[in-house]
Amino acid sequence: MDYSDIINLSHHTSNRHKRMSLYERAAQFAPFSALTGFDEAIDESAQINYLDYIEQPHRLASVDQIKPVSSEHNLNAP
């Protein structure tokens, strides 16, 4: 591509909006505050679902077989 026709043009500056400070520009890329606590909510939901899953009677036998193996290998279920 050849940009020789535009390479030396001046950068556009708005007459309508003031130039943003570095602080204001950085704020646009800050973490989205509405998601605060999202990870904790997901972890809590996963824990509840896990407990509901393993407490089903037909799964308890499997869980009892897995527990010794997981503790032997230092694996901790949530």
XYZ file of N, CA and C in Angstrom:
234
model
N 0.836 -1.181 0.000
C 0.000 0.000 0.000
C 0.881 1.245 0.000
N 0.425 2.223 -0.674
C 1.177 3.475 -0.769
C 0.417 4.577 -0.023
N 1.027 5.081 1.042
C 0.398 6.124 1.849
C 1.047 7.484 1.618
N 1.769 7.623 0.564
C 2.505 8.871 0.327
C 1.597 10.090 0.225
N 0.349 9.884 -0.171
C -0.569 11.027 -0.286
C -1.082 11.521 1.064
N -0.988 10.696 2.104
C -1.521 11.108 3.413
C -0.477 11.151 4.518
N 0.710 10.639 4.253
C 1.704 10.494 5.310
C 2.086 11.816 5.976
N 2.048 12.896 5.278
C 2.471 14.184 5.844
C 1.310 15.086 6.249
N 0.098 14.555 6.259
C -1.047 15.358 6.697
C -0.985 15.549 8.212
N -1.492 16.661 8.692
C -1.495 16.905 10.137
C -2.588 16.061 10.797
N -2.366 15.757 12.064
C -3.324 14.969 12.838
C -4.575 15.804 13.105
N -5.734 15.206 12.943
C -6.989 15.928 13.165
C -7.149 16.279 14.643
N -7.570 17.478 14.926
C -7.884 17.931 16.280
C -9.312 18.454 16.268
N -10.130 17.903 17.162
C -11.535 18.282 17.206
C -11.717 19.696 17.749
N -12.621 20.429 17.125
C -12.997 21.749 17.636
C -14.127 21.624 18.654
N -14.744 20.477 18.688
C -15.910 20.240 19.522
C -15.556 19.655 20.894
N -14.572 18.777 20.916
C -14.217 18.068 22.151
C -12.800 18.428 22.575
N -12.630 18.639 23.882
C -11.278 18.916 24.369
C -10.460 17.619 24.347
N -9.184 17.764 24.275
C -8.288 16.619 24.246
C -8.303 15.929 25.614
N -8.388 14.607 25.614
C -8.424 13.858 26.870
C -7.039 13.798 27.496
N -7.029 13.840 28.816
C -5.761 13.686 29.535
C -5.355 12.213 29.488
N -4.122 11.948 29.827
C -3.671 10.553 29.878
C -4.486 9.764 30.897
N -4.844 10.406 32.008
C -5.655 9.758 33.037
C -7.014 9.350 32.470
N -7.666 10.249 31.743
C -8.975 9.950 31.156
C -8.874 8.844 30.109
N -7.807 8.867 29.334
C -7.613 7.834 28.321
C -7.397 6.474 28.978
N -6.608 6.457 30.044
C -6.333 5.206 30.749
C -7.597 4.646 31.385
N -8.475 5.530 31.858
C -9.714 5.085 32.501
C -10.592 4.292 31.542
N -10.489 4.562 30.263
C -11.281 3.822 29.280
C -10.877 2.357 29.219
N -9.656 2.061 29.614
C -9.159 0.693 29.534
C -9.085 0.019 30.899
N -9.588 0.675 31.922
C -9.596 0.103 33.268
C -10.583 -1.063 33.305
N -10.416 -1.988 34.254
C -11.362 -3.100 34.365
C -12.790 -2.592 34.540
N -13.716 -3.306 33.987
C -15.117 -2.923 34.027
C -15.658 -3.160 35.430
N -15.980 -2.106 36.156
C -16.341 -2.209 37.571
C -17.647 -2.957 37.812
N -18.503 -3.065 36.816
C -19.760 -3.796 37.005
C -19.502 -5.277 37.246
N -18.329 -5.766 36.878
C -18.016 -7.181 37.058
C -17.335 -7.464 38.391
N -17.245 -6.470 39.266
C -16.651 -6.681 40.577
C -17.460 -7.743 41.312
N -16.785 -8.746 41.819
C -17.455 -9.830 42.525
C -17.903 -10.960 41.622
N -17.709 -10.823 40.328
C -18.158 -11.847 39.379
C -17.452 -13.176 39.628
N -16.126 -13.146 39.830
C -15.373 -14.380 40.065
C -15.860 -15.099 41.321
N -16.139 -14.332 42.373
C -16.619 -14.936 43.610
C -17.984 -15.593 43.397
N -18.852 -14.947 42.626
C -20.177 -15.508 42.349
C -20.058 -16.803 41.555
N -19.164 -16.842 40.597
C -18.945 -18.057 39.805
C -18.405 -19.168 40.693
N -17.434 -18.848 41.555
C -16.869 -19.851 42.457
C -17.931 -20.407 43.397
N -18.777 -19.525 43.926
C -19.841 -19.964 44.833
C -20.823 -20.876 44.106
N -21.198 -20.504 42.906
C -22.118 -21.316 42.111
C -21.500 -22.680 41.794
N -20.224 -22.686 41.463
C -19.538 -23.944 41.156
C -19.508 -24.844 42.385
N -19.264 -24.265 43.559
C -19.227 -25.046 44.797
C -20.593 -25.665 45.083
N -21.647 -24.879 44.926
C -23.009 -25.380 45.159
C -23.328 -26.502 44.180
N -23.020 -26.297 42.909
C -23.286 -27.323 41.898
C -22.482 -28.585 42.164
N -21.240 -28.431 42.595
C -20.394 -29.577 42.907
C -21.002 -30.381 44.052
N -21.416 -29.674 45.109
C -22.001 -30.376 46.250
C -23.303 -31.067 45.871
N -24.136 -30.403 45.078
C -25.372 -31.033 44.611
C -25.064 -32.286 43.797
N -24.024 -32.222 43.002
C -23.634 -33.331 42.133
C -23.163 -34.533 42.945
N -22.239 -34.292 43.886
C -21.670 -35.430 44.610
C -22.609 -35.996 45.665
N -23.612 -35.237 46.081
C -24.520 -35.730 47.109
C -25.633 -36.600 46.546
N -25.664 -36.800 45.253
C -26.649 -37.702 44.670
C -26.250 -39.126 45.056
N -27.217 -39.925 45.540
C -26.896 -41.255 46.078
C -26.058 -42.134 45.143
N -26.357 -42.138 43.868
C -25.611 -43.017 42.960
C -24.185 -42.525 42.718
N -23.877 -41.313 43.163
C -22.518 -40.787 43.001
C -21.686 -40.958 44.281
N -22.337 -41.165 45.409
C -21.608 -41.244 46.673
C -20.589 -42.376 46.678
N -20.930 -43.502 46.076
C -19.989 -44.622 46.017
C -18.745 -44.227 45.232
N -18.934 -43.532 44.135
C -17.786 -43.079 43.335
C -16.939 -42.086 44.116
N -17.600 -41.187 44.821
C -16.879 -40.184 45.610
C -16.061 -40.869 46.695
N -16.635 -41.876 47.345
C -15.909 -42.598 48.386
C -14.675 -43.302 47.826
N -14.743 -43.731 46.572
C -13.583 -44.369 45.941
C -12.532 -43.338 45.536
N -12.963 -42.158 45.167
C -12.048 -41.122 44.685
C -11.317 -40.434 45.836
N -11.979 -40.251 46.968
C -11.379 -39.502 48.081
C -10.007 -40.035 48.504
N -9.838 -41.352 48.703
C -8.500 -41.821 49.100
C -7.436 -41.527 48.039
N -7.785 -41.650 46.785
C -6.836 -41.390 45.703
C -6.467 -39.913 45.668
N -7.464 -39.026 45.800
C -7.180 -37.592 45.730
C -6.338 -37.136 46.914
N -6.583 -37.684 48.101
C -5.773 -37.270 49.250
C -4.366 -37.861 49.159
N -4.247 -39.039 48.563
C -2.931 -39.654 48.373
C -2.060 -38.810 47.438
N -2.691 -38.192 46.445
C -1.970 -37.375 45.473
C -2.075 -35.884 45.779
N -2.594 -35.570 46.964
C -2.739 -34.180 47.412
C -3.609 -33.357 46.463
N -4.703 -33.946 46.000
C -5.673 -33.248 45.158
C -6.874 -32.920 46.019
N -7.276 -31.684 46.027
C -8.410 -31.272 46.847
C -9.557 -30.855 45.965
N -10.708 -31.485 46.149
C -11.911 -31.089 45.416
C -12.409 -29.782 45.998
N -13.110 -28.979 45.196
C -13.623 -27.690 45.706
C -14.562 -27.860 46.868
